[in-house]
Every structure is written in C-alpha cells, then in structure tokens.
Steps between C-alpha positions, in 0.01 A plus 500: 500500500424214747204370520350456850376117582195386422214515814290159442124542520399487879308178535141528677479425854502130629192438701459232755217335642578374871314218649521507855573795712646384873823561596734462136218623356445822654930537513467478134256810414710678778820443322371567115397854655794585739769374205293614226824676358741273528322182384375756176837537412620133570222334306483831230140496561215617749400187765095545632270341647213466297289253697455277824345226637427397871287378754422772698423803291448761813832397696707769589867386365699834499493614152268667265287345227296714337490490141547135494290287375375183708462120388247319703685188474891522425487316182320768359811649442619233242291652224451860644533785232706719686768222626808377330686305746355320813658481831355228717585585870240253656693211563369136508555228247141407425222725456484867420851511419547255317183525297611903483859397353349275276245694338740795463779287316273340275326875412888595421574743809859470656418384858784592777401285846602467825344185527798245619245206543341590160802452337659225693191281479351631114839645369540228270119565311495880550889499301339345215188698484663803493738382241219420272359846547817662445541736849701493775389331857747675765526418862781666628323527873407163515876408672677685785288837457725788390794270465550486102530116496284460165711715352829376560469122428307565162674752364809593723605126542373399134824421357650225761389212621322526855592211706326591848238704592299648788549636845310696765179529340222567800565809725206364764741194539827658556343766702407233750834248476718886523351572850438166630893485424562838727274446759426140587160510446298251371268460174228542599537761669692729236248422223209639767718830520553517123142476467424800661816710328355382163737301437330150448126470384205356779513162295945473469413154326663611190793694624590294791480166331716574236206521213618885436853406436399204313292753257811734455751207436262312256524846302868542562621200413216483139717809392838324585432200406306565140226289646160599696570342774192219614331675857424144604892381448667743795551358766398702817534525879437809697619653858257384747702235638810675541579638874619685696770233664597447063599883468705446835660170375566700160699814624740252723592283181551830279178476320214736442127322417317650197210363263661491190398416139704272265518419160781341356537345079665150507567273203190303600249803607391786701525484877227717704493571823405670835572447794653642839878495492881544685673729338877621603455849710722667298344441166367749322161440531530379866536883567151568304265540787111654603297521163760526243500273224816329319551379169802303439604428134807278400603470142773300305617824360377778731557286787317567842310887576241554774236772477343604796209730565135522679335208334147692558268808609347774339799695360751208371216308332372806348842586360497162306177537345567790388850394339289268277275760462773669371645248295173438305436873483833518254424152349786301657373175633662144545336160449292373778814259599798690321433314150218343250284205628626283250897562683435395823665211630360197619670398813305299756434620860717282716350338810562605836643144607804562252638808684813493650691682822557557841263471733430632883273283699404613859352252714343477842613176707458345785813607706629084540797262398519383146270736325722668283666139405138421389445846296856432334396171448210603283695736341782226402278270328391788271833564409427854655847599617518724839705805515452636846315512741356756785316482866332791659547423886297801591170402337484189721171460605252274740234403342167397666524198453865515649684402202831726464472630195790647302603689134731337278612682190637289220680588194582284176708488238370550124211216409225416324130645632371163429742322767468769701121501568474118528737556762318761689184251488681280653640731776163622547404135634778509711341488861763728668423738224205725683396735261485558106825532356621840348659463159656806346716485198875668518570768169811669414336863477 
C-alpha cells in the first residue's frame, strides 16, 4: 500500500501592519486582495492586512478598509497585537519612518521598506539592529520599483565577485534627457511638462539633481560591494545644466546623454558616483528611454547582465513589497547586506578627485583668433590630452553686447578628475570663454 505524503500543518495567516497609505501604499492592499490566490500558494500561507497608519484617516484612496484597525501614529504598529511584520511605505530618512523602522526591529517584527533614503543614509545601524533582534529588514522597492534588483545582487549574484554596479536609476531624469533628445527642447521646459504628466514631483530637487539615483546606488553598490556604502561619500551631479545644444552635440558624435549611477571595487576602494553622461547610441542602455529604469551588473564570473523595468508607480513598487512580503511570509530572508556584520569588508570610499576617463567639455567662446590655442593650452599643462574636437556653426549668435559668440565641443582622452577640473577652472577664467563650462563624463554603456 502507498502511503500518500504527508500535508504539513497550515501555518496561521501573516498579518501586516502598513504605515503609510499614498500611492505604494494603497497598490499594496489592492494587490494582497486581487492576488490573494496566487501569493497564498507562493508564500503557503494567507497575506492580510491587519492594520494601518496614515495621515488622513477620511481620504478616499480606492480601496476598502473596514475591519482594520487604525494606529494614530504609525509606530503604533511596532508593538500592535494583531501585527507580525511591518511595512513602512512613508518614505523619508528621519522622522516617522525611521523612528517606525526602529521601534519595530527592536520589538522583533520583520520590517519590509520602500524607503531608499532610509536605507542608503541608516542602512548601516538599521542592519545591525535587526541582526540583534533576529528578523529580517527587506527593501526590495527601495531600488528601480518592480525591477528585482535586491534580489539579484544578494542572492542571484551571491556567488561571484561584483566588480561594477549601477545604471539608470531615476525615471523623472531619463524621462526628461529621452525627449529633450527627440525633440530639441530644452530643460526646463520638459521638466514643466513632466510635472503636469506626473512624472516629476512640484519640488524635482531630489530627482533632478541626482539625490534619487545617489539613494539607489548607495544601496546597490552596499549589496555588491559587502559594505554600506557612506551617503556622504557619493559623489553627485544632477541634469539641470545639461541642454538642449549637449543632446544635439551628442547624437552627431554617436552618443546618447543619460544620468547614470556608478560603483566600481578597486584594490584601493569603492568608487561612487552620479553624474550626467555620453554613452555610445547603440549600447544597451542608450536604448532605455521615458521612465524606465536600468540596472547594469558586471561580474568576474557572471560577467555583464542588464535588467530593465519601470523603476516606480503604484503597480511595480507594490509587486516588490509584496515579494518580501512573501519571502518573510515562508521564512526566507537574507542579511541586511547579503552576510553577518562582522563579514563586511572595510574598503574606503574613494574620492571623487581620483576618478579617471574621458571627458566632454562644451564651451561658449568668443568667435576670435587664438582661442582654441589658449583652451588647448590650458589643457596641455594639465597633461589633459585632446581627442577631438567639434564647432556648431549654426548656433552662432550676436550677443548684446556684440560679442560673436560661438559652441565649441571638446573631447579628451582618459585622465584623472583631479587634472581635469583644475583645468576647467582655469578655462573658466579664460576671457573668450563666455559662459560656464559644461563638463559631462564619457561611459562605455
């Protein structure tokens, strides 16, 4: 007779407090209901909402509450009766959230987050609190939205050695540099139209000057890297000086323009970095346009893979809380940065000055003999080597003063950031050189 296998004891429901209920927030209760099924049978146990926490307890947000219970304030649901694993969904890295995450850790309740400036900023602390208590802190969300990023450096990528990390990492950004690119337009312009899609926020500080990214890469390259990565050590530049007459100089030299983030392991340290930059049009990620997202891994083993995806919204953000949801709902969980505190390395941030590569350097001069022979000049005695070199005749202009005024695009071979900046000071003082240089840094893709 053969026996039939064993059914295991079905394991009580896993009930989450949420704290915070905009946008993800909202997604999230949506999604627990409309995949109820599915994710029952993926973690092998019931997912509900037990209790919430938010502002406003009378807006309208398109789903139905009743029969959960309210916090008045969200870290409430840290020691709540009926919660066993917190989701913070209200962003910030001070404050509520942070206090919220905290509190819930130390009480021993797995926290998932979609924090990314929690974590960049407090990774580092919250990892060894919730290693003392024993639980799991996921944040899955917290980089490129629905794009399982988390995922596949920790656990995916866990066996090699990453050597590079980062990519497209801010949709608001590439939205803007994608149709600047196809229609000409300038900056300021796009960002005002992206505003009113929904695209960028009424204060684009942190998307548009590269703070977002830096968040996301700070993350990235902690899991790469087996080292929290220190917020203050990235170095970042955003997209607000890059125009209109840089997209057009961009697409005749075989280049696209996207903010990227980079983190590459040397012998010496971790390099960090955002910043606008050239990237060859028929690169893979030259070809990842509007509000997608890109994450670009390269590993001595696995070698180089790309993920791409919608890097936020309602429904891809959603979809990665809940995956952690998930995870902790069938006890699966990682360490904060892929291993114990007492394994991570301690490589040093390196400084921005010791960077190396090509640069592109557009300049507006006064349209006269022996100007370039001064730039190059400049350029000689910083041992910056020139590569090539490109006018725009049909941006002439007159300005009021009468001075002809006139673009010149420059482009250099590999060097050092630090000769390359005391350079640009030094062009900068130039008097045929009008206006504030552009400086964008040339990548591979």
């Amino acid at each position: 007779m053969t026996s039939s296998p064993c059914k295991p004891a079905p394991k009580p429901p896993l009930r989450i407090g949420i704290a915070g209920l905009g946008t993800v927030g909202a997604g999230v209760v949506k999604l627990l209901r409309e995949n109820a099924d599915l994710i029952r049978a993926r973690a092998g146990r019931e997912l509900v909402v037990t209790a919430v926490s938010a502002r406003n307890r009378t807006r309208d947000r398109g789903i139905d509450l009743s029969g959960i219970a309210w916090c008045d304030t969200p870290e409430e649901l840290a020691t709540h009766p009926d919660v066993d694993v917190v989701a913070e969904l209200i962003g910030g890295a001070e404050g509520a959230a942070r206090l919220t995450v905290t509190r819930a850790l130390e009480n021993r309740r797995p926290v998932v987050t979609a924090n990314k400036a929690l974590i960049a900023i407090h990774g580092a602390e919250l990892a060894c609190t919730a290693q003392a208590a024993g639980v799991p802190l996921m944040f899955e969300a917290a980089v490129a939205g629905g794009i399982p990023a988390i995922k596949t450096v920790r656990e995916g990528l866990a066996a090699d050695r990453i050597l590079k990390i980062g990519g497209i990492l801010n949709g608001t950004c590439n939205y803007i540099l994608t149709v600047m690119h196809e229609t000409g337009r300038d900056f300021a312009e796009i960002l005002s139209d992206a505003q009113k899609l929904g695209y960028a926020e009424a204060d684009p500080s942190t998307d548009v000057d590269g703070v977002d990214t830096a968040h996301k890469l700070a993350i990235l390259a902690g899991l790469a890297f087996g080292r929290p990565v220190v917020f203050a050590s990235v170095y970042i530049e955003g997209i607000r000086r890059i125009g209109a007459l840089d997209l057009q100089f961009a697409r005749k030299m075989g280049y696209r323009i996207k903010l990227l983030g980079i983190a590459c392991q040397h012998e010496n340290g971790i390099e960090a970095r955002v910043h606008p930059c050239l990237v060859p049009q028929d690169a893979p990620i030259a070809e990842v346009n509007g509000v997608f997202n890109a994450v670009v891994a390269e590993g001595a083993f696995a070698g180089r893979l790309m993920l791409e995806g919608r890097g936020a919204g309602e429904g891809p953000t959603a979809t990665a809380v809940c995956a952690d949801l998930i995870d902790i709902a069938r006890g699966s969980a990682m360490p904060v940065w892929g291993c114990a505190a007492d394994s991570l390395t301690q490589a040093v941030a390196l400084p921005s000055k010791s960077f190396t590569g090509e640069y592109y350097l557009r300049l507006n001069v006064e349209d006269r003999p022996g100007v370039i022979a001064d730039i190059t000049a400049v350029l000689r005695d910083n041992g910056v080597s020139l590569r090539s070199m490109l006018q725009h005749a049909d941006a002439h202009e007159v300005r009021p003063d009468g001075t002809h005024a006139v673009p010149l695009v420059l482009l250099t071979h590999r060097t050092n950031e630090a000769a390359m900046q005391h350079a640009l000071h030094h062009i900068a003082e130039l008097p045929a050189v009008l206006d504030e240089p552009v400086l964008i840094r040339i990548d591979a893709g």
